[in-house]
Amino acid sequence: MTTATAVKVDVPPAPATTPGVPGVPGIVRRRLATLENWLDPYSWLVTAVVTVIAGILRFQGLTSAKGYVFDEVYYPTDAWDMLQHGVEWDERTNGPAYVVHPPLGKWLIALGEKAFGNNELGWRFPVAVAGTLMVLVLIRVAYRLFRSVLLAGTAGLLLTLDGFQLVLSRTSLLDIFLGLFVLLSFAALVLDRDHYRRRLLRNLEDGRTARIIPWWLLTAGALFGLACGVKWSGLFFLPFFGALAVLWRVQARRSAGQPARFQIDDLAWGALSVALTLVFYLATWTGWFVTNTGWFRHYRQDSGLSEPPILGALLNLAHYHQKAYEFHSGLTSPHGSQSWPWQWLLLGRPVNFYWPGATGCGAPSCARQILLLGTPLLWWSFLPALVALVWFGIARRDWRAWAILIPVAGGLLPWFYYAVKDGRTMFSFYALPALPFLILAVTYVLGAIMSGPPGSDRRTLGIAAAGLYMAAIAICFFYFHPIFVGQVITYEGWSQRMWLGNRWI
């Protein structure tokens, strides 16, 4: 394997038996042999370099925007109250506060506040860590999918140079934590696919029928519970990830020459993974359970109903969830920065996070803004990349295409449903959990463009085109960088960056 290996989109050849293993297709052994390359030092060197670049961009000037930025007025204050009281607190009433998001994201913010104080560094440090970790995890996932150091580094650089992810990595909201845990859940599923195929081959080689314990599938369930413990919208991914896990098992058995059908073990282990999701989700509410002061903590007792130990607390929490869901479903109040899902990938309506007064730019009129805007050239590549990916998934039967497309659907399609059904208020940052998979779609297409016999004109032109594309993304990112980080610039310079006019203002 070389560092310039591009995406392979070949149609699997007809099965051939492996010597010494009757009935085991050789394609299984060939695919499994590639798993031994995960310790490749070059891949880890690229991972380290790109992650350091991402960290520098996310931590540099992290506290330059003073005070609360956009919804920082909610989550850092809740986090600080949780440090004092164990639950969100309303200082005006000196009692519990009613909030509609689970606690984990706020507990993570509270870790920063515990370490650095109730200030900009304290509440933004954890999100910068999470944003940087997303880059690291994406590089490793891309390396596993594409078996190319070049493409893994490309995926990491694209996420590093995206203004949308950069802004959310520097602002203390919950979405960056949700995106990280969703991506970690997907990474665990990919590792589960590898693990299942390795164990299946070993069973066939040894002539055994030993049960395959899917440790990584269970890990994915636990991580998914943490994702839902940040925001309920993580649940959107559950049926999509579940479909991937089952599909990959069926495909593995087909590749091994076994009956390609759903098995009872698939259901049993899947149910256990979902049970772990629930357990880890409930664990994120530990502060609410143990303090006895949280909102609706003793709803049944206060309503004259029986409240038995444990079950009563769970029923009270269920009531809390019901009321929070009603709030979310009825949230239709207009907002100046709201947008619809069909606008998100087109950057139809970015969110203004920060607009203080500004002077000192060397011009009569200055501007300073933090605008939640994806790097335009990158985001406008997403839709063409998705169309191309559908083609590869159908025409070339490449499992990696569907491994990318299905999470994209999980991150975006449910919002279309709620937009049509309820017309609820939505913002573009709801798309953050789908972003890593959109990046992978672009990376896949770049790999396909660069594929071809070594030294061929097609390969040379493809590499040149991909290089020009990456250079254009970098130039575009640094051009918009001042409005990603709230740098003081001239008003004229700010106006020139409003490419879509009033839609971005």
PDB file of N, CA, C and O in Angstrom, residues 404-465:
ATOM      1  N   ILE A 404     -21.495   5.640   3.638  1.00  0.00           N
ATOM      2  CA  ILE A 404     -21.477   7.097   3.764  1.00  0.00           C
ATOM      3  C   ILE A 404     -22.861   7.685   3.554  1.00  0.00           C
ATOM      4  O   ILE A 404     -23.309   8.560   4.299  1.00  0.00           O
ATOM      5  N   LEU A 405     -23.577   7.186   2.556  1.00  0.00           N
ATOM      6  CA  LEU A 405     -24.885   7.759   2.211  1.00  0.00           C
ATOM      7  C   LEU A 405     -25.919   7.541   3.308  1.00  0.00           C
ATOM      8  O   LEU A 405     -26.728   8.442   3.585  1.00  0.00           O
ATOM      9  N   ILE A 406     -25.903   6.380   3.938  1.00  0.00           N
ATOM     10  CA  ILE A 406     -26.939   6.077   4.935  1.00  0.00           C
ATOM     11  C   ILE A 406     -26.847   7.014   6.149  1.00  0.00           C
ATOM     12  O   ILE A 406     -27.875   7.550   6.602  1.00  0.00           O
ATOM     13  N   PRO A 407     -25.666   7.280   6.719  1.00  0.00           N
ATOM     14  CA  PRO A 407     -25.618   8.277   7.802  1.00  0.00           C
ATOM     15  C   PRO A 407     -25.972   9.693   7.348  1.00  0.00           C
ATOM     16  O   PRO A 407     -26.523  10.461   8.137  1.00  0.00           O
ATOM     17  N   VAL A 408     -25.643  10.054   6.107  1.00  0.00           N
ATOM     18  CA  VAL A 408     -26.075  11.364   5.602  1.00  0.00           C
ATOM     19  C   VAL A 408     -27.593  11.446   5.647  1.00  0.00           C
ATOM     20  O   VAL A 408     -28.174  12.456   6.096  1.00  0.00           O
ATOM     21  N   ALA A 409     -28.258  10.372   5.196  1.00  0.00           N
ATOM     22  CA  ALA A 409     -29.720  10.346   5.242  1.00  0.00           C
ATOM     23  C   ALA A 409     -30.222  10.446   6.681  1.00  0.00           C
ATOM     24  O   ALA A 409     -31.185  11.170   6.973  1.00  0.00           O
ATOM     25  N   GLY A 410     -29.547   9.740   7.607  1.00  0.00           N
ATOM     26  CA  GLY A 410     -29.956   9.799   9.007  1.00  0.00           C
ATOM     27  C   GLY A 410     -29.816  11.174   9.615  1.00  0.00           C
ATOM     28  O   GLY A 410     -30.596  11.559  10.493  1.00  0.00           O
ATOM     29  N   GLY A 411     -28.822  11.921   9.147  1.00  0.00           N
ATOM     30  CA  GLY A 411     -28.587  13.248   9.717  1.00  0.00           C
ATOM     31  C   GLY A 411     -29.429  14.349   9.121  1.00  0.00           C
ATOM     32  O   GLY A 411     -29.577  15.411   9.739  1.00  0.00           O
ATOM     33  N   LEU A 412     -29.995  14.114   7.917  1.00  0.00           N
ATOM     34  CA  LEU A 412     -30.705  15.191   7.228  1.00  0.00           C
ATOM     35  C   LEU A 412     -32.185  14.906   6.980  1.00  0.00           C
ATOM     36  O   LEU A 412     -33.036  15.774   7.200  1.00  0.00           O
ATOM     37  N   LEU A 413     -32.525  13.708   6.517  1.00  0.00           N
ATOM     38  CA  LEU A 413     -33.906  13.443   6.090  1.00  0.00           C
ATOM     39  C   LEU A 413     -34.948  13.637   7.194  1.00  0.00           C
ATOM     40  O   LEU A 413     -36.038  14.164   6.917  1.00  0.00           O
ATOM     41  N   PRO A 414     -34.695  13.226   8.457  1.00  0.00           N
ATOM     42  CA  PRO A 414     -35.731  13.452   9.475  1.00  0.00           C
ATOM     43  C   PRO A 414     -36.099  14.920   9.651  1.00  0.00           C
ATOM     44  O   PRO A 414     -37.251  15.233   9.974  1.00  0.00           O
ATOM     45  N   TRP A 415     -35.140  15.818   9.425  1.00  0.00           N
ATOM     46  CA  TRP A 415     -35.458  17.240   9.557  1.00  0.00           C
ATOM     47  C   TRP A 415     -36.409  17.695   8.455  1.00  0.00           C
ATOM     48  O   TRP A 415     -37.244  18.587   8.687  1.00  0.00           O
ATOM     49  N   PHE A 416     -36.303  17.112   7.277  1.00  0.00           N
ATOM     50  CA  PHE A 416     -37.263  17.417   6.218  1.00  0.00           C
ATOM     51  C   PHE A 416     -38.677  17.016   6.650  1.00  0.00           C
ATOM     52  O   PHE A 416     -39.641  17.739   6.409  1.00  0.00           O
ATOM     53  N   TYR A 417     -38.770  15.860   7.283  1.00  0.00           N
ATOM     54  CA  TYR A 417     -40.073  15.381   7.753  1.00  0.00           C
ATOM     55  C   TYR A 417     -40.684  16.360   8.748  1.00  0.00           C
ATOM     56  O   TYR A 417     -41.850  16.755   8.632  1.00  0.00           O
ATOM     57  N   TYR A 418     -39.900  16.767   9.750  1.00  0.00           N
ATOM     58  CA  TYR A 418     -40.441  17.666  10.765  1.00  0.00           C
ATOM     59  C   TYR A 418     -40.701  19.068  10.211  1.00  0.00           C
ATOM     60  O   TYR A 418     -41.597  19.771  10.683  1.00  0.00           O
ATOM     61  N   ALA A 419     -39.925  19.476   9.217  1.00  0.00           N
ATOM     62  CA  ALA A 419     -40.164  20.782   8.611  1.00  0.00           C
ATOM     63  C   ALA A 419     -41.513  20.808   7.900  1.00  0.00           C
ATOM     64  O   ALA A 419     -42.264  21.780   7.994  1.00  0.00           O
ATOM     65  N   VAL A 420     -41.837  19.719   7.209  1.00  0.00           N
ATOM     66  CA  VAL A 420     -43.106  19.639   6.488  1.00  0.00           C
ATOM     67  C   VAL A 420     -44.254  19.368   7.451  1.00  0.00           C
ATOM     68  O   VAL A 420     -45.329  19.960   7.339  1.00  0.00           O
ATOM     69  N   LYS A 421     -44.035  18.488   8.412  1.00  0.00           N
ATOM     70  CA  LYS A 421     -45.098  18.071   9.330  1.00  0.00           C
ATOM     71  C   LYS A 421     -45.477  19.169  10.310  1.00  0.00           C
ATOM     72  O   LYS A 421     -46.661  19.480  10.504  1.00  0.00           O
ATOM     73  N   ASP A 422     -44.476  19.769  10.960  1.00  0.00           N
ATOM     74  CA  ASP A 422     -44.743  20.708  12.044  1.00  0.00           C
ATOM     75  C   ASP A 422     -44.414  22.152  11.699  1.00  0.00           C
ATOM     76  O   ASP A 422     -44.892  23.069  12.378  1.00  0.00           O
ATOM     77  N   GLY A 423     -43.568  22.355  10.687  1.00  0.00           N
ATOM     78  CA  GLY A 423     -43.113  23.713  10.396  1.00  0.00           C
ATOM     79  C   GLY A 423     -42.361  24.317  11.558  1.00  0.00           C
ATOM     80  O   GLY A 423     -42.373  25.537  11.763  1.00  0.00           O
ATOM     81  N   ARG A 424     -41.655  23.478  12.324  1.00  0.00           N
ATOM     82  CA  ARG A 424     -40.997  23.946  13.532  1.00  0.00           C
ATOM     83  C   ARG A 424     -39.771  24.792  13.201  1.00  0.00           C
ATOM     84  O   ARG A 424     -39.192  24.702  12.114  1.00  0.00           O
ATOM     85  N   THR A 425     -39.371  25.616  14.143  1.00  0.00           N
ATOM     86  CA  THR A 425     -38.215  26.482  13.973  1.00  0.00           C
ATOM     87  C   THR A 425     -36.946  25.644  13.928  1.00  0.00           C
ATOM     88  O   THR A 425     -36.705  24.818  14.808  1.00  0.00           O
ATOM     89  N   MET A 426     -36.130  25.860  12.886  1.00  0.00           N
ATOM     90  CA  MET A 426     -34.905  25.087  12.707  1.00  0.00           C
ATOM     91  C   MET A 426     -33.754  26.009  12.358  1.00  0.00           C
ATOM     92  O   MET A 426     -33.959  27.106  11.834  1.00  0.00           O
ATOM     93  N   PHE A 427     -32.541  25.509  12.612  1.00  0.00           N
ATOM     94  CA  PHE A 427     -31.328  26.269  12.319  1.00  0.00           C
ATOM     95  C   PHE A 427     -30.336  25.365  11.599  1.00  0.00           C
ATOM     96  O   PHE A 427     -30.343  24.145  11.759  1.00  0.00           O
ATOM     97  N   SER A 428     -29.447  25.978  10.849  1.00  0.00           N
ATOM     98  CA  SER A 428     -28.512  25.206  10.034  1.00  0.00           C
ATOM     99  C   SER A 428     -27.581  24.345  10.870  1.00  0.00           C
ATOM    100  O   SER A 428     -27.089  23.321  10.394  1.00  0.00           O
ATOM    101  N   PHE A 429     -27.322  24.731  12.146  1.00  0.00           N
ATOM    102  CA  PHE A 429     -26.383  23.938  12.925  1.00  0.00           C
ATOM    103  C   PHE A 429     -26.943  22.560  13.283  1.00  0.00           C
ATOM    104  O   PHE A 429     -26.209  21.704  13.777  1.00  0.00           O
ATOM    105  N   TYR A 430     -28.224  22.312  13.008  1.00  0.00           N
ATOM    106  CA  TYR A 430     -28.767  20.970  13.197  1.00  0.00           C
ATOM    107  C   TYR A 430     -28.108  19.970  12.241  1.00  0.00           C
ATOM    108  O   TYR A 430     -28.182  18.763  12.453  1.00  0.00           O
ATOM    109  N   ALA A 431     -27.463  20.467  11.185  1.00  0.00           N
ATOM    110  CA  ALA A 431     -26.830  19.588  10.192  1.00  0.00           C
ATOM    111  C   ALA A 431     -25.446  19.119  10.617  1.00  0.00           C
ATOM    112  O   ALA A 431     -24.844  18.291   9.914  1.00  0.00           O
ATOM    113  N   LEU A 432     -24.935  19.621  11.741  1.00  0.00           N
ATOM    114  CA  LEU A 432     -23.553  19.302  12.125  1.00  0.00           C
ATOM    115  C   LEU A 432     -23.262  17.794  12.213  1.00  0.00           C
ATOM    116  O   LEU A 432     -22.222  17.351  11.729  1.00  0.00           O
ATOM    117  N   PRO A 433     -24.150  16.949  12.794  1.00  0.00           N
ATOM    118  CA  PRO A 433     -23.814  15.515  12.865  1.00  0.00           C
ATOM    119  C   PRO A 433     -23.666  14.850  11.500  1.00  0.00           C
ATOM    120  O   PRO A 433     -22.975  13.834  11.381  1.00  0.00           O
ATOM    121  N   ALA A 434     -24.299  15.393  10.467  1.00  0.00           N
ATOM    122  CA  ALA A 434     -24.172  14.823   9.120  1.00  0.00           C
ATOM    123  C   ALA A 434     -22.904  15.289   8.418  1.00  0.00           C
ATOM    124  O   ALA A 434     -22.503  14.688   7.406  1.00  0.00           O
ATOM    125  N   LEU A 435     -22.266  16.334   8.923  1.00  0.00           N
ATOM    126  CA  LEU A 435     -21.132  16.945   8.225  1.00  0.00           C
ATOM    127  C   LEU A 435     -19.969  15.981   7.973  1.00  0.00           C
ATOM    128  O   LEU A 435     -19.432  15.953   6.849  1.00  0.00           O
ATOM    129  N   PRO A 436     -19.513  15.181   8.950  1.00  0.00           N
ATOM    130  CA  PRO A 436     -18.392  14.290   8.651  1.00  0.00           C
ATOM    131  C   PRO A 436     -18.673  13.338   7.494  1.00  0.00           C
ATOM    132  O   PRO A 436     -17.772  13.011   6.709  1.00  0.00           O
ATOM    133  N   PHE A 437     -19.913  12.903   7.366  1.00  0.00           N
ATOM    134  CA  PHE A 437     -20.265  11.970   6.299  1.00  0.00           C
ATOM    135  C   PHE A 437     -20.352  12.687   4.945  1.00  0.00           C
ATOM    136  O   PHE A 437     -20.034  12.103   3.910  1.00  0.00           O
ATOM    137  N   LEU A 438     -20.745  13.945   4.960  1.00  0.00           N
ATOM    138  CA  LEU A 438     -20.703  14.752   3.740  1.00  0.00           C
ATOM    139  C   LEU A 438     -19.256  14.957   3.295  1.00  0.00           C
ATOM    140  O   LEU A 438     -18.949  14.927   2.096  1.00  0.00           O
ATOM    141  N   ILE A 439     -18.368  15.160   4.263  1.00  0.00           N
ATOM    142  CA  ILE A 439     -16.934  15.269   3.953  1.00  0.00           C
ATOM    143  C   ILE A 439     -16.424  13.966   3.343  1.00  0.00           C
ATOM    144  O   ILE A 439     -15.653  13.965   2.364  1.00  0.00           O
ATOM    145  N   LEU A 440     -16.847  12.841   3.893  1.00  0.00           N
ATOM    146  CA  LEU A 440     -16.430  11.548   3.353  1.00  0.00           C
ATOM    147  C   LEU A 440     -16.945  11.357   1.926  1.00  0.00           C
ATOM    148  O   LEU A 440     -16.262  10.742   1.092  1.00  0.00           O
ATOM    149  N   ALA A 441     -18.141  11.879   1.636  1.00  0.00           N
ATOM    150  CA  ALA A 441     -18.667  11.779   0.274  1.00  0.00           C
ATOM    151  C   ALA A 441     -17.766  12.516  -0.709  1.00  0.00           C
ATOM    152  O   ALA A 441     -17.437  12.001  -1.790  1.00  0.00           O
ATOM    153  N   VAL A 442     -17.350  13.726  -0.355  1.00  0.00           N
ATOM    154  CA  VAL A 442     -16.451  14.491  -1.218  1.00  0.00           C
ATOM    155  C   VAL A 442     -15.112  13.768  -1.355  1.00  0.00           C
ATOM    156  O   VAL A 442     -14.546  13.673  -2.457  1.00  0.00           O
ATOM    157  N   THR A 443     -14.602  13.238  -0.254  1.00  0.00           N
ATOM    158  CA  THR A 443     -13.325  12.521  -0.284  1.00  0.00           C
ATOM    159  C   THR A 443     -13.399  11.301  -1.195  1.00  0.00           C
ATOM    160  O   THR A 443     -12.469  11.015  -1.964  1.00  0.00           O
ATOM    161  N   TYR A 444     -14.494  10.576  -1.121  1.00  0.00           N
ATOM    162  CA  TYR A 444     -14.691   9.405  -1.976  1.00  0.00           C
ATOM    163  C   TYR A 444     -14.616   9.800  -3.445  1.00  0.00           C
ATOM    164  O   TYR A 444     -13.938   9.150  -4.247  1.00  0.00           O
ATOM    165  N   VAL A 445     -15.320  10.867  -3.801  1.00  0.00           N
ATOM    166  CA  VAL A 445     -15.338  11.301  -5.198  1.00  0.00           C
ATOM    167  C   VAL A 445     -13.952  11.767  -5.635  1.00  0.00           C
ATOM    168  O   VAL A 445     -13.510  11.488  -6.754  1.00  0.00           O
ATOM    169  N   LEU A 446     -13.238  12.466  -4.763  1.00  0.00           N
ATOM    170  CA  LEU A 446     -11.870  12.864  -5.095  1.00  0.00           C
ATOM    171  C   LEU A 446     -10.995  11.637  -5.351  1.00  0.00           C
ATOM    172  O   LEU A 446     -10.160  11.622  -6.266  1.00  0.00           O
ATOM    173  N   GLY A 447     -11.185  10.605  -4.541  1.00  0.00           N
ATOM    174  CA  GLY A 447     -10.436   9.378  -4.749  1.00  0.00           C
ATOM    175  C   GLY A 447     -10.764   8.728  -6.085  1.00  0.00           C
ATOM    176  O   GLY A 447      -9.876   8.209  -6.775  1.00  0.00           O
ATOM    177  N   ALA A 448     -12.049   8.749  -6.444  1.00  0.00           N
ATOM    178  CA  ALA A 448     -12.445   8.187  -7.733  1.00  0.00           C
ATOM    179  C   ALA A 448     -11.841   8.982  -8.886  1.00  0.00           C
ATOM    180  O   ALA A 448     -11.427   8.421  -9.907  1.00  0.00           O
ATOM    181  N   ILE A 449     -11.778  10.296  -8.726  1.00  0.00           N
ATOM    182  CA  ILE A 449     -11.184  11.145  -9.766  1.00  0.00           C
ATOM    183  C   ILE A 449      -9.703  10.834  -9.929  1.00  0.00           C
ATOM    184  O   ILE A 449      -9.167  10.829 -11.043  1.00  0.00           O
ATOM    185  N   MET A 450      -9.031  10.539  -8.817  1.00  0.00           N
ATOM    186  CA  MET A 450      -7.594  10.273  -8.865  1.00  0.00           C
ATOM    187  C   MET A 450      -7.256   8.832  -9.211  1.00  0.00           C
ATOM    188  O   MET A 450      -6.084   8.477  -9.314  1.00  0.00           O
ATOM    189  N   SER A 451      -8.263   7.969  -9.377  1.00  0.00           N
ATOM    190  CA  SER A 451      -7.984   6.570  -9.656  1.00  0.00           C
ATOM    191  C   SER A 451      -7.550   6.391 -11.105  1.00  0.00           C
ATOM    192  O   SER A 451      -7.779   7.249 -11.955  1.00  0.00           O
ATOM    193  N   GLY A 452      -6.937   5.274 -11.373  1.00  0.00           N
ATOM    194  CA  GLY A 452      -6.435   4.981 -12.712  1.00  0.00           C
ATOM    195  C   GLY A 452      -5.078   4.323 -12.627  1.00  0.00           C
ATOM    196  O   GLY A 452      -4.407   4.368 -11.593  1.00  0.00           O
ATOM    197  N   PRO A 453      -4.629   3.704 -13.704  1.00  0.00           N
ATOM    198  CA  PRO A 453      -3.319   3.052 -13.699  1.00  0.00           C
ATOM    199  C   PRO A 453      -2.208   4.043 -13.385  1.00  0.00           C
ATOM    200  O   PRO A 453      -2.239   5.187 -13.864  1.00  0.00           O
ATOM    201  N   PRO A 454      -1.219   3.664 -12.592  1.00  0.00           N
ATOM    202  CA  PRO A 454      -0.099   4.567 -12.294  1.00  0.00           C
ATOM    203  C   PRO A 454       0.567   5.064 -13.561  1.00  0.00           C
ATOM    204  O   PRO A 454       0.851   4.285 -14.474  1.00  0.00           O
ATOM    205  N   GLY A 455       0.797   6.377 -13.623  1.00  0.00           N
ATOM    206  CA  GLY A 455       1.445   6.978 -14.770  1.00  0.00           C
ATOM    207  C   GLY A 455       0.519   7.311 -15.922  1.00  0.00           C
ATOM    208  O   GLY A 455       0.949   7.929 -16.901  1.00  0.00           O
ATOM    209  N   SER A 456      -0.757   6.921 -15.837  1.00  0.00           N
ATOM    210  CA  SER A 456      -1.692   7.198 -16.925  1.00  0.00           C
ATOM    211  C   SER A 456      -2.109   8.668 -16.922  1.00  0.00           C
ATOM    212  O   SER A 456      -2.042   9.353 -15.892  1.00  0.00           O
ATOM    213  N   ASP A 457      -2.523   9.170 -18.090  1.00  0.00           N
ATOM    214  CA  ASP A 457      -2.983  10.554 -18.197  1.00  0.00           C
ATOM    215  C   ASP A 457      -4.190  10.794 -17.298  1.00  0.00           C
ATOM    216  O   ASP A 457      -4.311  11.864 -16.686  1.00  0.00           O
ATOM    217  N   ARG A 458      -5.079   9.814 -17.223  1.00  0.00           N
ATOM    218  CA  ARG A 458      -6.275   9.970 -16.394  1.00  0.00           C
ATOM    219  C   ARG A 458      -5.894  10.198 -14.940  1.00  0.00           C
ATOM    220  O   ARG A 458      -6.439  11.079 -14.275  1.00  0.00           O
ATOM    221  N   ARG A 459      -4.952   9.395 -14.454  1.00  0.00           N
ATOM    222  CA  ARG A 459      -4.540   9.532 -13.049  1.00  0.00           C
ATOM    223  C   ARG A 459      -3.848  10.870 -12.823  1.00  0.00           C
ATOM    224  O   ARG A 459      -4.092  11.549 -11.821  1.00  0.00           O
ATOM    225  N   THR A 460      -2.977  11.269 -13.747  1.00  0.00           N
ATOM    226  CA  THR A 460      -2.260  12.534 -13.605  1.00  0.00           C
ATOM    227  C   THR A 460      -3.218  13.708 -13.586  1.00  0.00           C
ATOM    228  O   THR A 460      -3.115  14.606 -12.738  1.00  0.00           O
ATOM    229  N   LEU A 461      -4.175  13.706 -14.539  1.00  0.00           N
ATOM    230  CA  LEU A 461      -5.150  14.795 -14.585  1.00  0.00           C
ATOM    231  C   LEU A 461      -6.041  14.783 -13.343  1.00  0.00           C
ATOM    232  O   LEU A 461      -6.408  15.835 -12.810  1.00  0.00           O
ATOM    233  N   GLY A 462      -6.392  13.601 -12.872  1.00  0.00           N
ATOM    234  CA  GLY A 462      -7.228  13.501 -11.680  1.00  0.00           C
ATOM    235  C   GLY A 462      -6.537  14.045 -10.446  1.00  0.00           C
ATOM    236  O   GLY A 462      -7.141  14.770  -9.646  1.00  0.00           O
ATOM    237  N   ILE A 463      -5.258  13.705 -10.278  1.00  0.00           N
ATOM    238  CA  ILE A 463      -4.499  14.219  -9.137  1.00  0.00           C
ATOM    239  C   ILE A 463      -4.369  15.730  -9.224  1.00  0.00           C
ATOM    240  O   ILE A 463      -4.503  16.444  -8.215  1.00  0.00           O
ATOM    241  N   ALA A 464      -4.133  16.249 -10.437  1.00  0.00           N
ATOM    242  CA  ALA A 464      -4.022  17.703 -10.604  1.00  0.00           C
ATOM    243  C   ALA A 464      -5.340  18.387 -10.272  1.00  0.00           C
ATOM    244  O   ALA A 464      -5.370  19.423  -9.594  1.00  0.00           O
ATOM    245  N   ALA A 465      -6.464  17.797 -10.727  1.00  0.00           N
ATOM    246  CA  ALA A 465      -7.781  18.386 -10.449  1.00  0.00           C
ATOM    247  C   ALA A 465      -8.077  18.365  -8.953  1.00  0.00           C
ATOM    248  O   ALA A 465      -8.575  19.353  -8.387  1.00  0.00           O
TER     249      ALA A 465
END
